[in-house]
Short mmCIF file of C-alpha atoms in Angstrom, two decimals:
data_model
loop_
_atom_site.label_atom_id
_atom_site.label_comp_id
_atom_site.label_asym_id
_atom_site.label_seq_id
_atom_site.Cartn_x
_atom_site.Cartn_y
_atom_site.Cartn_z
CA MET A 1 8.87 18.12 -13.55
CA ARG A 2 5.88 20.36 -12.88
CA ASP A 3 3.77 18.60 -15.53
CA CYS A 4 4.63 15.20 -14.06
CA VAL A 5 2.62 16.01 -10.94
CA VAL A 6 -0.61 16.60 -12.84
CA VAL A 7 -0.05 13.51 -14.97
CA LEU A 8 0.52 11.43 -11.84
CA PHE A 9 -2.68 12.64 -10.17
CA ALA A 10 -4.65 11.98 -13.33
CA PHE A 11 -3.14 8.51 -13.59
CA VAL A 12 -4.06 7.68 -10.00
CA LEU A 13 -7.70 8.63 -10.41
CA CYS A 14 -8.10 7.10 -13.87
CA ALA A 15 -6.47 3.84 -12.80
CA SER A 16 -8.70 3.69 -9.74
CA SER A 17 -11.76 4.40 -11.87
CA ALA A 18 -10.87 1.56 -14.20
CA TYR A 19 -10.54 -0.78 -11.23
CA GLY A 20 -13.87 0.45 -9.88
CA ALA A 21 -15.61 -0.62 -13.07
CA ASP A 22 -15.54 -4.26 -11.98
CA ARG A 23 -15.08 -4.37 -8.22
CA ALA A 24 -15.03 -1.07 -6.35
CA PRO A 25 -15.64 -1.00 -2.58
CA ARG A 26 -19.18 0.09 -1.76
CA LEU A 27 -18.14 3.16 0.23
CA ILE A 28 -15.94 4.41 -2.58
CA GLU A 29 -18.75 3.87 -5.07
CA ALA A 30 -21.08 5.90 -2.86
CA VAL A 31 -18.54 8.71 -2.62
CA LYS A 32 -18.00 8.67 -6.37
CA ALA A 33 -21.75 8.97 -6.89
CA GLY A 34 -22.02 11.81 -4.40
CA ASN A 35 -24.59 9.75 -2.48
CA HIS A 36 -24.21 11.15 1.03
CA GLU A 37 -27.07 9.08 2.45
CA ALA A 38 -25.35 5.89 1.32
CA VAL A 39 -22.03 7.14 2.66
CA ARG A 40 -23.57 7.71 6.11
CA ALA A 41 -25.13 4.25 6.11
CA LEU A 42 -21.95 2.50 5.02
CA LEU A 43 -19.84 4.31 7.60
CA LYS A 44 -21.91 2.58 10.30
CA GLN A 45 -20.70 -0.80 9.09
CA PRO A 46 -17.50 -2.01 10.79
CA GLY A 47 -14.44 -2.11 8.58
CA GLU A 48 -16.03 -0.41 5.59
CA LEU A 49 -13.90 2.72 6.00
CA LYS A 50 -10.65 0.76 5.81
CA ILE A 51 -11.36 -0.85 2.45
CA THR A 52 -9.30 0.69 -0.35
CA GLU A 53 -8.87 0.14 -4.05
CA ARG A 54 -5.95 -2.02 -5.12
CA ASP A 55 -3.60 0.94 -5.54
CA GLY A 56 -4.40 2.24 -2.06
CA THR A 57 -6.88 4.91 -3.15
CA THR A 58 -9.35 5.54 -0.33
CA ALA A 59 -12.84 6.95 -0.16
CA LEU A 60 -11.26 10.11 1.26
CA HIS A 61 -9.07 10.47 -1.85
CA TRP A 62 -12.17 10.33 -4.02
CA ALA A 63 -14.10 12.80 -1.86
CA VAL A 64 -11.22 15.30 -1.90
CA GLY A 65 -10.61 14.80 -5.60
CA ALA A 66 -14.27 15.61 -6.27
CA ASP A 67 -14.07 18.58 -3.87
CA ASP A 68 -17.04 17.08 -2.01
CA LEU A 69 -16.50 18.82 1.31
CA GLU A 70 -19.51 17.24 3.02
CA ALA A 71 -18.25 13.76 2.21
CA VAL A 72 -14.73 14.73 3.29
CA ARG A 73 -16.01 15.83 6.67
CA MET A 74 -18.16 12.73 7.13
CA LEU A 75 -15.24 10.45 6.36
CA LEU A 76 -12.86 12.28 8.67
CA ARG A 77 -15.37 12.28 11.52
CA ALA A 78 -15.71 8.54 11.05
CA GLY A 79 -11.95 8.10 11.40
CA ALA A 80 -10.59 8.26 7.85
CA ASN A 81 -6.81 8.61 7.74
CA ALA A 82 -5.97 12.14 6.56
CA ASN A 83 -2.46 10.92 5.65
CA ALA A 84 -3.47 7.85 3.65
CA ALA A 85 -1.21 7.48 0.62
CA THR A 86 -1.77 5.58 -2.59
CA ARG A 87 0.84 3.24 -3.99
CA GLU A 88 2.24 6.26 -5.88
CA GLY A 89 2.44 8.27 -2.65
CA VAL A 90 -0.48 10.62 -3.36
CA THR A 91 -2.25 11.89 -0.22
CA PRO A 92 -5.67 13.55 0.05
CA LEU A 93 -3.91 16.84 0.88
CA ALA A 94 -2.01 16.70 -2.40
CA LEU A 95 -5.32 16.35 -4.25
CA ALA A 96 -6.75 19.31 -2.35
CA ALA A 97 -3.70 21.32 -3.43
CA ILE A 98 -4.03 20.38 -7.08
CA ASN A 99 -7.71 21.38 -6.91
CA GLY A 100 -6.77 24.65 -5.24
CA SER A 101 -9.41 23.87 -2.62
CA LEU A 102 -8.91 26.03 0.46
CA ALA A 103 -11.76 24.45 2.42
CA ALA A 104 -10.58 20.88 1.85
CA THR A 105 -7.00 21.88 2.65
CA GLU A 106 -8.06 23.42 5.96
CA VAL A 107 -10.25 20.48 6.95
CA LEU A 108 -7.51 17.96 6.19
CA LEU A 109 -4.84 19.92 8.05
CA GLU A 110 -7.14 20.23 11.06
CA ALA A 111 -7.55 16.45 10.92
CA GLY A 112 -3.78 15.98 11.11
CA ALA A 113 -2.72 15.87 7.47
CA ASN A 114 1.02 16.33 7.02
CA ALA A 115 1.77 19.65 5.32
CA ASN A 116 5.16 18.25 4.26
CA ALA A 117 3.92 15.09 2.58
CA VAL A 118 5.99 14.28 -0.50
CA LEU A 119 5.67 12.16 -3.60
CA PRO A 120 8.44 9.61 -4.30
CA GLU A 121 10.47 12.07 -6.37
CA GLY A 122 10.35 14.76 -3.72
CA GLU A 123 7.41 16.85 -4.93
CA THR A 124 5.81 18.49 -1.90
CA VAL A 125 2.24 19.60 -1.36
CA LEU A 126 3.53 23.17 -1.21
CA MET A 127 5.03 22.81 -4.70
CA THR A 128 1.73 21.47 -5.99
CA ALA A 129 -0.13 24.39 -4.43
CA ALA A 130 2.41 26.82 -5.92
CA ARG A 131 1.80 25.34 -9.35
CA THR A 132 -1.96 25.73 -8.88
CA GLY A 133 -1.42 29.28 -7.71
CA ARG A 134 -3.98 29.74 -4.93
CA PRO A 135 -2.33 32.10 -2.42
CA GLU A 136 -4.82 31.24 0.33
CA VAL A 137 -3.92 27.56 0.11
CA LEU A 138 -0.23 28.41 0.29
CA LYS A 139 -0.78 30.54 3.39
CA VAL A 140 -2.61 27.72 5.17
CA LEU A 141 0.07 25.17 4.28
CA LEU A 142 2.84 27.51 5.41
CA GLY A 143 0.94 28.18 8.62
CA HIS A 144 1.03 24.45 9.28
CA GLY A 145 4.78 24.19 8.80
CA ALA A 146 5.18 23.48 5.08
CA ASP A 147 8.88 23.67 4.21
CA LEU A 148 9.75 26.55 1.86
CA LYS A 149 13.24 25.17 1.30
CA ALA A 150 12.20 21.71 0.14
CA ARG A 151 13.36 20.69 -3.35
CA GLU A 152 12.15 17.95 -5.65
CA ASN A 153 14.72 15.29 -6.46
CA TRP A 154 15.05 15.57 -10.25
CA TYR A 155 16.10 19.16 -10.86
CA GLY A 156 16.22 20.61 -7.37
CA GLU A 157 13.26 22.86 -8.08
CA SER A 158 11.39 24.69 -5.32
CA ALA A 159 7.84 25.89 -4.79
CA LEU A 160 8.91 29.42 -5.75
CA MET A 161 10.35 28.21 -9.05
CA TRP A 162 7.09 26.43 -9.86
CA ALA A 163 5.03 29.52 -9.06
CA ALA A 164 7.36 31.67 -11.18
CA ALA A 165 7.17 29.35 -14.17
CA GLU A 166 3.36 29.36 -14.01
CA ASN A 167 3.19 33.18 -13.74
CA HIS A 168 1.35 33.06 -10.40
CA VAL A 169 2.17 36.52 -9.06
CA ASP A 170 0.10 36.28 -5.86
CA ALA A 171 1.63 32.90 -5.05
CA ILE A 172 5.11 34.35 -5.55
CA LYS A 173 4.30 37.20 -3.16
CA VAL A 174 3.08 34.82 -0.47
CA LEU A 175 6.14 32.59 -0.74
CA VAL A 176 8.56 35.52 -0.66
CA GLU A 177 6.74 37.14 2.27
CA HIS A 178 7.22 33.89 4.17
CA GLY A 179 10.94 33.80 3.45
CA ALA A 180 11.48 32.18 0.06
CA ASP A 181 14.78 33.25 -1.50
CA VAL A 182 14.30 34.95 -4.88
CA ASN A 183 17.93 34.15 -5.72
CA GLU A 184 17.82 30.44 -4.95
CA ARG A 185 19.06 28.15 -7.72
CA SER A 186 18.04 24.79 -9.06
CA ARG A 187 20.51 21.92 -9.28
CA LEU A 188 23.31 22.24 -11.83
CA LEU A 189 22.93 19.09 -13.90
CA ASP A 190 26.05 17.26 -14.92
CA VAL A 191 25.27 17.25 -18.64
CA PRO A 192 27.76 18.41 -21.31
CA ARG A 193 26.45 21.57 -22.96
CA ARG A 194 28.49 22.48 -26.02
CA ARG A 195 27.58 23.76 -29.46
CA ASN A 196 30.09 24.07 -32.33
CA GLY A 197 32.85 23.33 -29.88
CA GLN A 198 31.81 26.19 -27.58
CA SER A 199 30.34 25.93 -24.07
CA ILE A 200 26.76 27.24 -23.80
CA LEU A 201 24.38 28.02 -20.96
CA PRO A 202 24.59 25.26 -18.33
CA LEU A 203 21.58 23.05 -17.76
CA GLY A 204 20.18 23.93 -14.38
CA ASN A 205 21.59 26.31 -11.77
CA TRP A 206 18.61 28.54 -12.59
CA THR A 207 16.93 31.13 -10.37
CA PRO A 208 13.16 31.68 -10.16
CA LEU A 209 13.64 34.61 -12.54
CA VAL A 210 15.12 32.29 -15.15
CA TYR A 211 12.12 29.98 -14.78
CA ALA A 212 9.78 32.91 -15.26
CA ALA A 213 11.68 34.15 -18.31
CA GLY A 214 11.92 30.68 -19.81
CA ASP A 215 8.16 30.25 -19.66
CA GLY A 216 7.34 33.77 -20.83
CA SER A 217 5.89 34.68 -17.42
CA LEU A 218 6.25 38.46 -17.65
CA GLU A 219 4.29 39.45 -14.55
CA ALA A 220 6.14 36.87 -12.47
CA ALA A 221 9.48 38.19 -13.74
CA GLN A 222 8.53 41.76 -12.85
CA THR A 223 7.40 40.71 -9.39
CA LEU A 224 10.63 38.83 -8.72
#
């Protein structure tokens, strides 16, 4: 599940880039090029800010994805929607989390971005940040009400499980300090698990420690 998030983000940006090759909105093209002068000029034109690519990707998505903080601030000051979501449900805040960008995360949250935004399968921004492993980003999200107890819909995995699997010790510490349960368990999947007629370890129902052990994350296991 954790890898699906990165693949989805990559798909969103690549698909939008392919679309932009033949007919990208001017503002988005200016943001992609890092042309701040053109961005300022285009923001003065009525309606330009509202134009998106066909999958819903906005200029703000591109600015955050490129970690172009100046462009992010310009767009937000002009009225860009901090909670704009693509057709796949990706918000600018989710892109800031995958980049591990503290500055972009703070600016978006100050502009009203939802710290509990989720992708269609239940992946939260906090989970994405836990996978990236930047403790400062996690602290900011938690300070804005990000839900520690949220689980994605496939395996019932939490942000702590993702941090443990990726061996992000500092991220684990932040999550636990804010109340994450080190003994929480993922969903027990209803899949027969037998070998040579004998029952074997069930699929799911795993703690963060099991995730750490399964991925060879020694430091995470010791921390837990």
